[in-house]
mmCIF file of C-alpha atoms in Angstrom:
data_model
loop_
_atom_site.group_PDB
_atom_site.id
_atom_site.type_symbol
_atom_site.label_atom_id
_atom_site.label_comp_id
_atom_site.label_asym_id
_atom_site.label_seq_id
_atom_site.Cartn_x
_atom_site.Cartn_y
_atom_site.Cartn_z
ATOM 1 C CA MET A 293 50.844 35.241 -40.807
ATOM 2 C CA SER A 294 47.181 34.781 -41.923
ATOM 3 C CA THR A 295 44.130 33.006 -40.707
ATOM 4 C CA ASN A 296 40.649 32.344 -41.684
ATOM 5 C CA ILE A 297 37.960 33.806 -39.380
ATOM 6 C CA TYR A 298 34.123 33.546 -39.828
ATOM 7 C CA ALA A 299 30.962 34.887 -38.278
ATOM 8 C CA ALA A 300 27.440 33.500 -37.822
ATOM 9 C CA LEU A 301 24.486 35.413 -36.735
ATOM 10 C CA GLU A 302 21.037 34.182 -35.508
ATOM 11 C CA ILE A 303 18.159 36.496 -34.767
ATOM 12 C CA GLY A 304 15.902 34.093 -32.779
ATOM 13 C CA THR A 305 12.658 34.408 -30.920
ATOM 14 C CA THR A 306 14.269 34.437 -27.549
ATOM 15 C CA ARG A 307 17.869 35.347 -28.170
ATOM 16 C CA THR A 308 20.204 36.975 -30.810
ATOM 17 C CA VAL A 309 23.463 35.010 -31.115
ATOM 18 C CA LEU A 310 26.780 35.804 -32.747
ATOM 19 C CA ALA A 311 29.518 33.231 -33.029
ATOM 20 C CA VAL A 312 33.053 33.625 -34.367
ATOM 21 C CA GLY A 313 35.167 30.789 -35.693
ATOM 22 C CA GLU A 314 38.768 30.362 -36.839
ATOM 23 C CA GLY A 315 40.099 27.828 -39.325
ATOM 24 C CA GLU A 316 42.870 25.806 -37.847
ATOM 25 C CA VAL A 317 45.760 23.788 -39.294
ATOM 26 C CA GLY A 318 44.572 20.476 -40.649
ATOM 27 C CA GLY A 319 41.099 21.710 -41.692
ATOM 28 C CA ARG A 320 39.384 21.859 -38.249
ATOM 29 C CA LEU A 321 37.405 24.834 -37.168
ATOM 30 C CA LYS A 322 37.530 26.454 -33.660
ATOM 31 C CA VAL A 323 34.824 28.591 -32.207
ATOM 32 C CA ILE A 324 36.916 31.356 -30.663
ATOM 33 C CA GLY A 325 33.953 33.285 -29.212
ATOM 34 C CA HIS A 326 30.198 33.349 -28.940
ATOM 35 C CA THR A 327 27.756 35.637 -27.235
ATOM 36 C CA GLU A 328 24.044 36.189 -26.986
ATOM 37 C CA ILE A 329 21.486 38.752 -25.752
ATOM 38 C CA PRO A 330 17.713 38.489 -25.421
ATOM 39 C CA SER A 331 15.801 39.335 -28.566
ATOM 40 C CA THR A 332 13.044 41.934 -28.636
ATOM 41 C CA ASN A 333 9.963 41.820 -30.823
ATOM 42 C CA VAL A 334 10.677 38.594 -32.558
ATOM 43 C CA ARG A 335 7.858 36.010 -32.668
ATOM 44 C CA LYS A 336 8.053 32.491 -34.036
ATOM 45 C CA SER A 337 11.557 33.293 -35.395
ATOM 46 C CA GLN A 338 10.177 36.274 -37.494
ATOM 47 C CA ILE A 339 11.135 39.916 -36.832
ATOM 48 C CA LEU A 340 8.229 42.193 -35.782
ATOM 49 C CA ASN A 341 10.276 45.423 -35.326
ATOM 50 C CA ILE A 342 13.370 46.168 -37.574
ATOM 51 C CA ALA A 343 14.764 48.854 -35.307
ATOM 52 C CA ASP A 344 14.711 46.534 -32.215
ATOM 53 C CA ALA A 345 16.281 43.727 -34.226
ATOM 54 C CA THR A 346 19.023 46.087 -35.452
ATOM 55 C CA GLN A 347 19.709 47.141 -31.874
ATOM 56 C CA SER A 348 20.005 43.494 -30.843
ATOM 57 C CA VAL A 349 22.528 42.867 -33.585
ATOM 58 C CA LYS A 350 24.534 45.967 -32.640
ATOM 59 C CA SER A 351 24.542 44.960 -28.919
ATOM 60 C CA VAL A 352 25.642 41.313 -29.751
ATOM 61 C CA ILE A 353 28.502 42.588 -31.924
ATOM 62 C CA GLN A 354 29.632 44.966 -29.098
ATOM 63 C CA SER A 355 29.482 42.057 -26.650
ATOM 64 C CA ALA A 356 31.578 39.857 -28.949
ATOM 65 C CA GLU A 357 34.122 42.622 -29.451
ATOM 66 C CA GLU A 358 34.646 43.067 -25.723
ATOM 67 C CA LYS A 359 35.095 39.335 -25.165
ATOM 68 C CA LEU A 360 37.629 38.857 -28.022
ATOM 69 C CA LYS A 361 39.558 41.991 -27.409
ATOM 70 C CA GLY A 362 41.852 40.354 -24.804
ATOM 71 C CA ASN A 363 42.622 37.345 -26.999
ATOM 72 C CA ALA A 364 44.803 39.053 -29.650
ATOM 73 C CA TYR A 365 41.708 39.603 -31.980
ATOM 74 C CA SER A 366 40.741 42.889 -33.491
ATOM 75 C CA LEU A 367 37.114 42.612 -34.528
ATOM 76 C CA ASN A 368 36.166 44.276 -37.690
ATOM 77 C CA LEU A 369 33.059 42.561 -38.835
ATOM 78 C CA CYS A 370 31.639 43.157 -42.232
ATOM 79 C CA THR A 371 29.852 39.956 -43.294
ATOM 80 C CA ALA A 372 28.307 36.965 -41.554
ATOM 81 C CA TYR A 373 26.275 33.853 -42.346
ATOM 82 C CA LEU A 374 22.672 34.200 -41.274
ATOM 83 C CA VAL A 375 21.088 31.234 -39.312
ATOM 84 C CA VAL A 376 17.268 31.107 -39.977
ATOM 85 C CA SER A 377 14.287 29.141 -38.731
ATOM 86 C CA GLY A 378 10.575 29.620 -38.679
ATOM 87 C CA ASN A 379 7.542 27.800 -40.077
ATOM 88 C CA HIS A 380 7.634 29.910 -43.278
ATOM 89 C CA ILE A 381 10.459 27.519 -44.394
ATOM 90 C CA ASP A 382 9.505 24.611 -46.625
ATOM 91 C CA THR A 383 11.390 21.761 -48.261
ATOM 92 C CA ILE A 384 10.207 20.655 -51.708
ATOM 93 C CA PRO A 385 11.359 17.335 -53.407
ATOM 94 C CA PHE A 386 12.304 17.815 -57.001
ATOM 95 C CA SER A 387 13.972 15.760 -59.641
ATOM 96 C CA GLY A 388 15.895 16.542 -62.834
ATOM 97 C CA SER A 389 16.556 14.082 -65.698
ATOM 98 C CA THR A 390 18.326 13.715 -68.859
ATOM 99 C CA ALA A 391 18.763 11.100 -71.522
ATOM 100 C CA ILE A 392 21.958 9.002 -71.570
ATOM 101 C CA GLY A 393 23.465 9.732 -74.956
ATOM 102 C CA GLY A 394 25.980 6.950 -75.169
ATOM 103 C CA SER A 395 26.023 3.494 -73.689
ATOM 104 C CA LYS A 396 27.379 4.798 -70.347
ATOM 105 C CA VAL A 397 26.812 7.891 -68.173
ATOM 106 C CA SER A 398 29.461 10.583 -68.906
ATOM 107 C CA ASP A 399 30.485 13.781 -67.071
ATOM 108 C CA GLU A 400 28.492 15.719 -69.528
ATOM 109 C CA GLU A 401 25.290 13.959 -68.582
ATOM 110 C CA ILE A 402 26.007 14.291 -64.876
ATOM 111 C CA ASN A 403 26.348 17.989 -65.336
ATOM 112 C CA ALA A 404 23.219 18.225 -67.510
ATOM 113 C CA VAL A 405 21.102 16.330 -64.832
ATOM 114 C CA ILE A 406 22.481 18.521 -61.961
ATOM 115 C CA ASN A 407 21.475 21.648 -64.009
ATOM 116 C CA ALA A 408 18.025 20.131 -64.663
ATOM 117 C CA SER A 409 17.492 19.422 -61.003
ATOM 118 C CA ARG A 410 18.061 23.170 -60.248
ATOM 119 C CA ASN A 411 15.187 24.217 -62.471
ATOM 120 C CA TYR A 412 12.439 24.110 -59.812
ATOM 121 C CA PRO A 413 10.128 27.105 -60.432
ATOM 122 C CA ILE A 414 10.392 29.175 -57.265
ATOM 123 C CA PRO A 415 7.543 31.590 -56.733
ATOM 124 C CA GLU A 416 8.540 35.307 -56.497
ATOM 125 C CA SER A 417 7.469 35.510 -52.829
ATOM 126 C CA ARG A 418 9.934 32.686 -51.909
ATOM 127 C CA GLU A 419 13.707 32.551 -51.647
ATOM 128 C CA LEU A 420 15.966 29.480 -52.195
ATOM 129 C CA LEU A 421 18.133 28.657 -49.219
ATOM 130 C CA ASP A 422 19.663 25.492 -50.487
ATOM 131 C CA VAL A 423 19.474 22.566 -52.870
ATOM 132 C CA ILE A 424 20.409 19.196 -51.318
ATOM 133 C CA ASP A 425 21.412 16.410 -53.709
ATOM 134 C CA GLN A 426 20.090 13.043 -52.717
ATOM 135 C CA ASP A 427 20.496 9.975 -54.946
ATOM 136 C CA TYR A 428 20.770 9.405 -58.698
ATOM 137 C CA VAL A 429 18.396 7.035 -60.501
ATOM 138 C CA ILE A 430 19.158 5.157 -63.780
ATOM 139 C CA ASP A 431 15.912 3.896 -65.283
ATOM 140 C CA ASN A 432 14.387 2.019 -62.243
ATOM 141 C CA LEU A 433 17.587 1.564 -60.272
ATOM 142 C CA THR A 434 17.519 3.952 -57.262
ATOM 143 C CA GLY A 435 20.040 4.732 -54.524
ATOM 144 C CA ILE A 436 23.074 5.512 -56.830
ATOM 145 C CA SER A 437 25.646 7.806 -55.445
ATOM 146 C CA ALA A 438 28.193 7.902 -58.365
ATOM 147 C CA PRO A 439 26.503 7.147 -61.704
ATOM 148 C CA LYS A 440 29.512 7.740 -63.936
ATOM 149 C CA GLY A 441 30.282 4.784 -66.219
ATOM 150 C CA MET A 442 26.888 3.027 -65.562
ATOM 151 C CA SER A 443 24.666 2.012 -68.326
ATOM 152 C CA GLY A 444 20.945 2.959 -68.998
ATOM 153 C CA ARG A 445 18.580 5.224 -70.843
ATOM 154 C CA ILE A 446 17.522 7.900 -68.458
ATOM 155 C CA LEU A 447 19.591 9.530 -65.677
ATOM 156 C CA LYS A 448 17.735 11.309 -62.892
ATOM 157 C CA LEU A 449 18.875 13.226 -59.778
ATOM 158 C CA ASN A 450 16.608 13.568 -56.786
ATOM 159 C CA THR A 451 17.054 16.818 -54.849
ATOM 160 C CA LEU A 452 15.439 18.646 -51.879
ATOM 161 C CA HIS A 453 14.900 22.413 -52.367
ATOM 162 C CA ILE A 454 14.818 24.387 -49.114
ATOM 163 C CA ILE A 455 12.817 27.598 -49.599
ATOM 164 C CA ALA A 456 11.668 30.449 -47.293
ATOM 165 C CA ASP A 457 9.530 33.505 -47.331
ATOM 166 C CA LYS A 458 11.564 36.119 -49.113
ATOM 167 C CA ASN A 459 10.285 39.012 -47.002
ATOM 168 C CA ARG A 460 11.143 37.396 -43.737
ATOM 169 C CA ILE A 461 14.669 36.590 -44.946
ATOM 170 C CA GLU A 462 14.911 40.233 -46.220
ATOM 171 C CA ASP A 463 13.822 41.701 -42.795
ATOM 172 C CA ALA A 464 16.657 39.760 -41.100
ATOM 173 C CA LYS A 465 19.120 40.963 -43.704
ATOM 174 C CA THR A 466 17.951 44.531 -43.368
ATOM 175 C CA ALA A 467 18.391 44.363 -39.518
ATOM 176 C CA ALA A 468 21.920 43.078 -40.065
ATOM 177 C CA GLU A 469 22.769 45.618 -42.747
ATOM 178 C CA ASN A 470 21.524 48.467 -40.616
ATOM 179 C CA ALA A 471 24.089 47.201 -37.923
ATOM 180 C CA ARG A 472 26.675 47.305 -40.754
ATOM 181 C CA ILE A 473 26.819 43.645 -41.418
ATOM 182 C CA GLU A 474 26.373 42.241 -44.870
ATOM 183 C CA ILE A 475 24.684 38.757 -44.988
ATOM 184 C CA GLU A 476 26.890 36.315 -46.873
ATOM 185 C CA GLU A 477 24.177 33.629 -47.091
ATOM 186 C CA PRO A 478 21.140 32.570 -45.140
ATOM 187 C CA LEU A 479 21.340 28.866 -43.732
ATOM 188 C CA LEU A 480 18.619 26.683 -42.231
ATOM 189 C CA ALA A 481 19.297 26.270 -38.512
ATOM 190 C CA VAL A 482 18.435 22.542 -38.200
ATOM 191 C CA THR A 483 20.597 21.448 -41.082
ATOM 192 C CA SER A 484 23.357 23.641 -39.895
ATOM 193 C CA ALA A 485 23.205 22.084 -36.489
ATOM 194 C CA ALA A 486 23.147 18.466 -37.967
ATOM 195 C CA GLU A 487 26.535 19.086 -39.688
ATOM 196 C CA VAL A 488 28.288 19.546 -36.329
ATOM 197 C CA VAL A 489 26.437 17.033 -34.193
ATOM 198 C CA LEU A 490 26.069 13.962 -36.420
ATOM 199 C CA GLU A 491 28.443 11.184 -37.195
ATOM 200 C CA GLU A 492 28.586 9.836 -40.815
ATOM 201 C CA HIS A 493 27.296 6.362 -39.699
ATOM 202 C CA GLU A 494 24.251 8.003 -38.151
ATOM 203 C CA LYS A 495 23.399 9.625 -41.536
ATOM 204 C CA LYS A 496 23.769 6.338 -43.126
ATOM 205 C CA ASN A 497 21.766 4.286 -40.726
ATOM 206 C CA GLY A 498 18.936 6.967 -40.350
ATOM 207 C CA VAL A 499 18.768 9.685 -37.813
ATOM 208 C CA LEU A 500 16.393 12.565 -36.776
ATOM 209 C CA VAL A 501 17.739 15.850 -35.711
ATOM 210 C CA LEU A 502 15.433 18.205 -33.700
ATOM 211 C CA ASP A 503 16.498 21.808 -33.241
ATOM 212 C CA LEU A 504 14.359 23.194 -30.398
ATOM 213 C CA GLY A 505 14.185 26.998 -30.528
ATOM 214 C CA GLY A 506 12.113 29.591 -28.762
ATOM 215 C CA GLY A 507 9.523 30.170 -31.437
ATOM 216 C CA SER A 508 9.822 26.959 -33.529
ATOM 217 C CA THR A 509 11.279 23.464 -33.842
ATOM 218 C CA GLY A 510 13.268 22.404 -36.882
ATOM 219 C CA TYR A 511 13.549 18.795 -37.921
ATOM 220 C CA SER A 512 15.867 17.158 -40.430
ATOM 221 C CA VAL A 513 15.957 13.464 -41.366
ATOM 222 C CA TYR A 514 18.970 11.593 -42.767
ATOM 223 C CA SER A 515 18.983 8.242 -44.335
ATOM 224 C CA ASP A 516 21.470 6.455 -46.600
ATOM 225 C CA GLY A 517 23.941 9.322 -46.016
ATOM 226 C CA TYR A 518 21.933 12.267 -47.214
ATOM 227 C CA LEU A 519 19.198 14.609 -46.155
ATOM 228 C CA VAL A 520 15.770 13.016 -47.109
ATOM 229 C CA SER A 521 13.307 15.498 -45.383
ATOM 230 C CA ALA A 522 13.401 18.697 -43.287
ATOM 231 C CA GLY A 523 10.916 21.244 -42.002
ATOM 232 C CA VAL A 524 10.021 23.706 -39.299
ATOM 233 C CA ILE A 525 7.065 23.364 -36.954
ATOM 234 C CA GLY A 526 5.805 26.548 -35.257
ATOM 235 C CA VAL A 527 5.953 25.380 -31.702
ATOM 236 C CA GLY A 528 8.963 26.050 -29.459
ATOM 237 C CA GLY A 529 10.058 26.855 -26.061
ATOM 238 C CA ASP A 530 8.142 30.098 -25.870
ATOM 239 C CA HIS A 531 4.885 28.180 -26.134
ATOM 240 C CA ILE A 532 5.681 26.212 -22.958
ATOM 241 C CA THR A 533 6.517 29.475 -21.244
ATOM 242 C CA ASN A 534 3.256 31.001 -22.334
ATOM 243 C CA ASP A 535 1.380 27.938 -21.198
ATOM 244 C CA ILE A 536 2.885 28.185 -17.670
ATOM 245 C CA ALA A 537 2.179 31.928 -17.567
ATOM 246 C CA HIS A 538 -1.447 31.420 -18.510
ATOM 247 C CA ALA A 539 -2.066 28.425 -16.201
ATOM 248 C CA PHE A 540 -0.563 29.952 -13.139
ATOM 249 C CA GLN A 541 -1.195 33.738 -13.833
ATOM 250 C CA THR A 542 2.556 34.642 -13.812
ATOM 251 C CA THR A 543 4.555 37.041 -15.896
ATOM 252 C CA ASN A 544 6.422 35.514 -18.845
ATOM 253 C CA ALA A 545 9.742 36.085 -16.988
ATOM 254 C CA GLN A 546 8.422 34.155 -13.929
ATOM 255 C CA ALA A 547 7.149 31.457 -16.202
ATOM 256 C CA GLU A 548 10.522 31.157 -18.076
ATOM 257 C CA ALA A 549 12.345 30.894 -14.686
ATOM 258 C CA LEU A 550 9.871 28.164 -13.515
ATOM 259 C CA LYS A 551 10.446 26.252 -16.775
ATOM 260 C CA VAL A 552 14.145 26.339 -16.740
ATOM 261 C CA LYS A 553 14.813 25.820 -13.043
ATOM 262 C CA GLU A 554 11.934 23.792 -11.811
ATOM 263 C CA ALA A 555 9.918 22.075 -14.477
ATOM 264 C CA SER A 556 10.235 18.633 -16.005
ATOM 265 C CA ALA A 557 8.823 17.491 -19.362
ATOM 266 C CA SER A 558 8.083 14.119 -17.829
ATOM 267 C CA LEU A 559 5.535 13.186 -15.134
ATOM 268 C CA SER A 560 7.355 9.952 -14.287
ATOM 269 C CA SER A 561 10.126 12.005 -12.412
ATOM 270 C CA LEU A 562 7.791 13.097 -9.680
ATOM 271 C CA ASN A 563 8.709 11.459 -6.356
ATOM 272 C CA ASP A 564 6.773 13.742 -4.097
ATOM 273 C CA MET A 565 3.229 14.146 -5.440
ATOM 274 C CA SER A 566 2.528 16.962 -2.959
ATOM 275 C CA ALA A 567 5.684 19.039 -3.594
ATOM 276 C CA ARG A 568 5.291 22.620 -4.206
ATOM 277 C CA VAL A 569 7.404 25.227 -6.053
ATOM 278 C CA LYS A 570 8.023 28.803 -5.194
ATOM 279 C CA ILE A 571 7.160 31.346 -7.888
ATOM 280 C CA PRO A 572 10.211 33.671 -8.277
ATOM 281 C CA SER A 573 9.326 37.312 -7.584
ATOM 282 C CA SER A 574 11.042 40.628 -7.142
ATOM 283 C CA ASN A 575 8.087 41.843 -5.034
ATOM 284 C CA PRO A 576 8.573 40.953 -1.310
ATOM 285 C CA LEU A 577 4.731 40.766 -0.903
ATOM 286 C CA MET A 578 4.559 37.882 -3.428
ATOM 287 C CA ASP A 579 7.552 35.860 -2.027
ATOM 288 C CA ASN A 580 5.451 33.260 -0.489
ATOM 289 C CA ARG A 581 3.382 32.234 -3.548
ATOM 290 C CA THR A 582 3.736 28.622 -4.600
ATOM 291 C CA ILE A 583 2.289 26.210 -7.122
ATOM 292 C CA SER A 584 2.057 22.451 -7.231
ATOM 293 C CA ARG A 585 5.103 20.789 -8.971
ATOM 294 C CA ARG A 586 2.869 18.164 -10.355
ATOM 295 C CA ALA A 587 0.609 20.949 -11.892
ATOM 296 C CA LEU A 588 3.613 22.646 -13.417
ATOM 297 C CA ASN A 589 4.949 19.531 -14.942
ATOM 298 C CA THR A 590 1.571 18.476 -16.199
ATOM 299 C CA VAL A 591 1.332 21.793 -18.160
ATOM 300 C CA VAL A 592 4.813 21.347 -19.574
ATOM 301 C CA ASN A 593 4.220 17.644 -20.404
ATOM 302 C CA ALA A 594 1.081 18.287 -22.387
ATOM 303 C CA ARG A 595 2.750 20.895 -24.753
ATOM 304 C CA VAL A 596 5.990 18.729 -25.195
ATOM 305 C CA LYS A 597 3.874 15.689 -26.003
ATOM 306 C CA GLU A 598 1.805 17.633 -28.396
ATOM 307 C CA LEU A 599 4.983 18.786 -30.248
ATOM 308 C CA PHE A 600 6.480 15.316 -30.461
ATOM 309 C CA LYS A 601 3.193 13.842 -31.698
ATOM 310 C CA VAL A 602 3.068 16.328 -34.514
ATOM 311 C CA ILE A 603 6.638 15.335 -35.490
ATOM 312 C CA ARG A 604 5.766 11.640 -35.165
ATOM 313 C CA ASP A 605 2.640 12.013 -37.390
ATOM 314 C CA THR A 606 4.671 14.048 -40.005
ATOM 315 C CA LEU A 607 7.319 11.377 -40.279
ATOM 316 C CA GLU A 608 4.981 8.458 -40.210
ATOM 317 C CA GLU A 609 3.010 9.986 -43.139
ATOM 318 C CA ARG A 610 6.206 9.722 -45.207
ATOM 319 C CA ASP A 611 7.270 6.228 -43.865
ATOM 320 C CA LEU A 612 10.418 7.892 -42.470
ATOM 321 C CA LEU A 613 10.268 6.947 -38.780
ATOM 322 C CA VAL A 614 11.029 3.347 -39.329
ATOM 323 C CA ARG A 615 14.199 4.243 -41.117
ATOM 324 C CA MET A 616 15.685 6.161 -38.044
ATOM 325 C CA HIS A 617 17.921 3.360 -36.777
ATOM 326 C CA SER A 618 20.339 5.774 -35.057
ATOM 327 C CA GLY A 619 17.552 7.484 -33.121
ATOM 328 C CA ILE A 620 17.064 11.141 -32.378
ATOM 329 C CA VAL A 621 19.494 13.880 -31.687
ATOM 330 C CA LEU A 622 18.216 17.053 -29.703
ATOM 331 C CA THR A 623 19.864 20.497 -30.141
ATOM 332 C CA GLY A 624 18.998 24.061 -29.538
ATOM 333 C CA GLY A 625 18.311 26.012 -26.464
ATOM 334 C CA GLY A 626 15.080 24.075 -25.811
ATOM 335 C CA ALA A 627 17.040 20.934 -25.264
ATOM 336 C CA LYS A 628 17.942 21.985 -21.753
ATOM 337 C CA LEU A 629 14.427 21.236 -20.514
ATOM 338 C CA ASN A 630 14.616 18.576 -17.883
ATOM 339 C CA ASP A 631 13.684 14.979 -19.031
ATOM 340 C CA LEU A 632 12.932 16.154 -22.592
ATOM 341 C CA ASP A 633 14.737 13.161 -23.950
ATOM 342 C CA GLU A 634 12.633 10.843 -21.996
ATOM 343 C CA VAL A 635 9.331 12.105 -23.435
ATOM 344 C CA ALA A 636 10.860 12.107 -26.938
ATOM 345 C CA GLN A 637 11.781 8.521 -26.575
ATOM 346 C CA GLN A 638 8.311 7.725 -25.226
ATOM 347 C CA ILE A 639 6.342 9.388 -28.050
ATOM 348 C CA LEU A 640 8.643 8.647 -31.075
ATOM 349 C CA GLY A 641 9.810 5.195 -29.830
ATOM 350 C CA LEU A 642 13.584 5.909 -30.630
ATOM 351 C CA ASN A 643 16.766 6.344 -28.658
ATOM 352 C CA VAL A 644 17.585 9.869 -27.899
ATOM 353 C CA ARG A 645 20.801 11.760 -27.297
ATOM 354 C CA ILE A 646 21.684 15.417 -26.807
ATOM 355 C CA GLY A 647 23.557 16.852 -29.734
ATOM 356 C CA ARG A 648 26.755 18.506 -28.603
ATOM 357 C CA PRO A 649 29.055 19.879 -31.436
ATOM 358 C CA ILE A 650 31.646 17.222 -32.220
ATOM 359 C CA HIS A 651 33.044 18.509 -35.611
ATOM 360 C CA VAL A 652 34.394 21.837 -34.239
ATOM 361 C CA ASP A 653 36.698 22.796 -31.369
ATOM 362 C CA GLY A 654 36.290 25.480 -28.831
ATOM 363 C CA LEU A 655 32.894 24.493 -27.188
ATOM 364 C CA GLU A 656 34.178 21.614 -25.029
ATOM 365 C CA ASN A 657 33.879 23.604 -21.864
ATOM 366 C CA GLU A 658 30.491 25.109 -22.675
ATOM 367 C CA PRO A 659 27.905 23.242 -20.530
ATOM 368 C CA GLU A 660 25.109 24.041 -22.909
ATOM 369 C CA SER A 661 27.040 23.631 -26.221
ATOM 370 C CA TYR A 662 23.939 22.069 -27.733
ATOM 371 C CA ALA A 663 22.381 25.460 -27.728
ATOM 372 C CA TYR A 664 25.074 26.768 -30.111
ATOM 373 C CA ALA A 665 24.992 23.826 -32.588
ATOM 374 C CA ALA A 666 23.214 25.848 -35.388
ATOM 375 C CA VAL A 667 25.674 28.788 -35.328
ATOM 376 C CA ALA A 668 28.665 26.411 -35.045
ATOM 377 C CA GLY A 669 27.352 24.510 -38.028
ATOM 378 C CA ALA A 670 27.036 27.763 -40.017
ATOM 379 C CA LEU A 671 30.716 28.543 -39.048
ATOM 380 C CA LEU A 672 31.714 25.135 -40.314
ATOM 381 C CA TYR A 673 29.888 25.606 -43.538
ATOM 382 C CA ALA A 674 31.690 28.891 -44.076
ATOM 383 C CA HIS A 675 35.053 27.293 -43.364
ATOM 384 C CA ARG A 676 34.416 24.558 -45.795
ATOM 385 C CA ASN A 677 33.234 26.919 -48.472
ATOM 386 C CA ALA A 678 35.885 29.687 -47.969
ATOM 387 C CA ASP A 679 37.492 31.473 -50.881
ATOM 388 C CA ASP A 680 40.841 32.267 -49.643
ATOM 389 C CA SER A 681 41.582 34.530 -52.461
ATOM 390 C CA ASN A 682 39.172 37.263 -51.243
ATOM 391 C CA PHE A 683 38.781 36.244 -47.689
ATOM 392 C CA PHE A 684 40.315 39.222 -45.886
ATOM 393 C CA SER A 685 38.063 41.673 -47.817
ATOM 394 C CA SER A 686 34.986 40.067 -46.425
ATOM 395 C CA PHE A 687 35.559 38.865 -42.944
ATOM 396 C CA PHE A 688 37.745 39.933 -40.066
ATOM 397 C CA GLY A 689 41.242 41.185 -39.373
ATOM 398 C CA ARG A 690 43.351 39.725 -36.658
ATOM 399 C CA ILE A 691 46.230 41.320 -34.746
ATOM 400 C CA PHE A 692 48.786 38.959 -33.428
ATOM 401 C CA LYS A 693 50.752 39.952 -30.282
#
């Protein structure tokens, strides 16, 4: 009996995550295990210390092994897909074109225009993560999805090239390889998340996905069924934590606890204007220190509004916001912030929902499944692109009881 099992690794600003998925009968994918530990020396999704990152990867593997050991799985990890983010990632629109030789578009011309669309000159310092095909154009007719058999003179294919800083990707690969994991392929976090949280009708009608991480926020915009824009903004949950720590002279650990347990992104949720919040402390002498809940929420609200305004301005510059008829979908660990959806709706003027993975199984009982959307999407990508002929040489072994 054989099975397809995959791994996805994310070395993020606040946490290092490993997820394991299994291909099921009928083509579905099941997440059979996921684990995480706090990251060390990672800032804005970029590794500052290879040794620390390597240790984080080793630790998360060990944790995954222990969790899966009792479920008939013998973990023997050798490769994984790498989920990446950070504001070093860019998306570049690029088009390829070819002349239509006969009266109608043939397979030969479609292949030629696909090849031409891959000829974007990538600088040596950058690495190509993905090429997203958008729409075909024949002469002045846009929005074509299947040009074969159509008439015209010039065939063009619009694409989106996702590129990243080669050195930053190489650092993550080095950390993984030092932990004896070969990286199969790096994948952008926000587009990976989108694949498991979006319905096809949302992609057609227009939708914005925001993947809120510790060091950065990724955005991806879909319209007419394909990705039209994506990027990463260097503001994430850690910036809110730092703001709290600075404003109230707390440690980062105390600020993080205040953010997660007490804070709200919205000021409208305050019923008691005079309410105060106790600052968590392990020091008995500091047990009675409190701060104003209104002041706490004001600090959080200011940073969240700033982030959403940057996103709004970015999309309005490209006339994209008016095309988002299906609204906004929030994913990532930062989506747990109280009333975040309310502020997003206020600033961006669109309906908002939390993006829980719907195209994979196994996360139904995970209360914060939206925090694992990116790694779940990477597993789904691996499952859809699996080469069964060499699968067992590159992934896991499984022992059946």
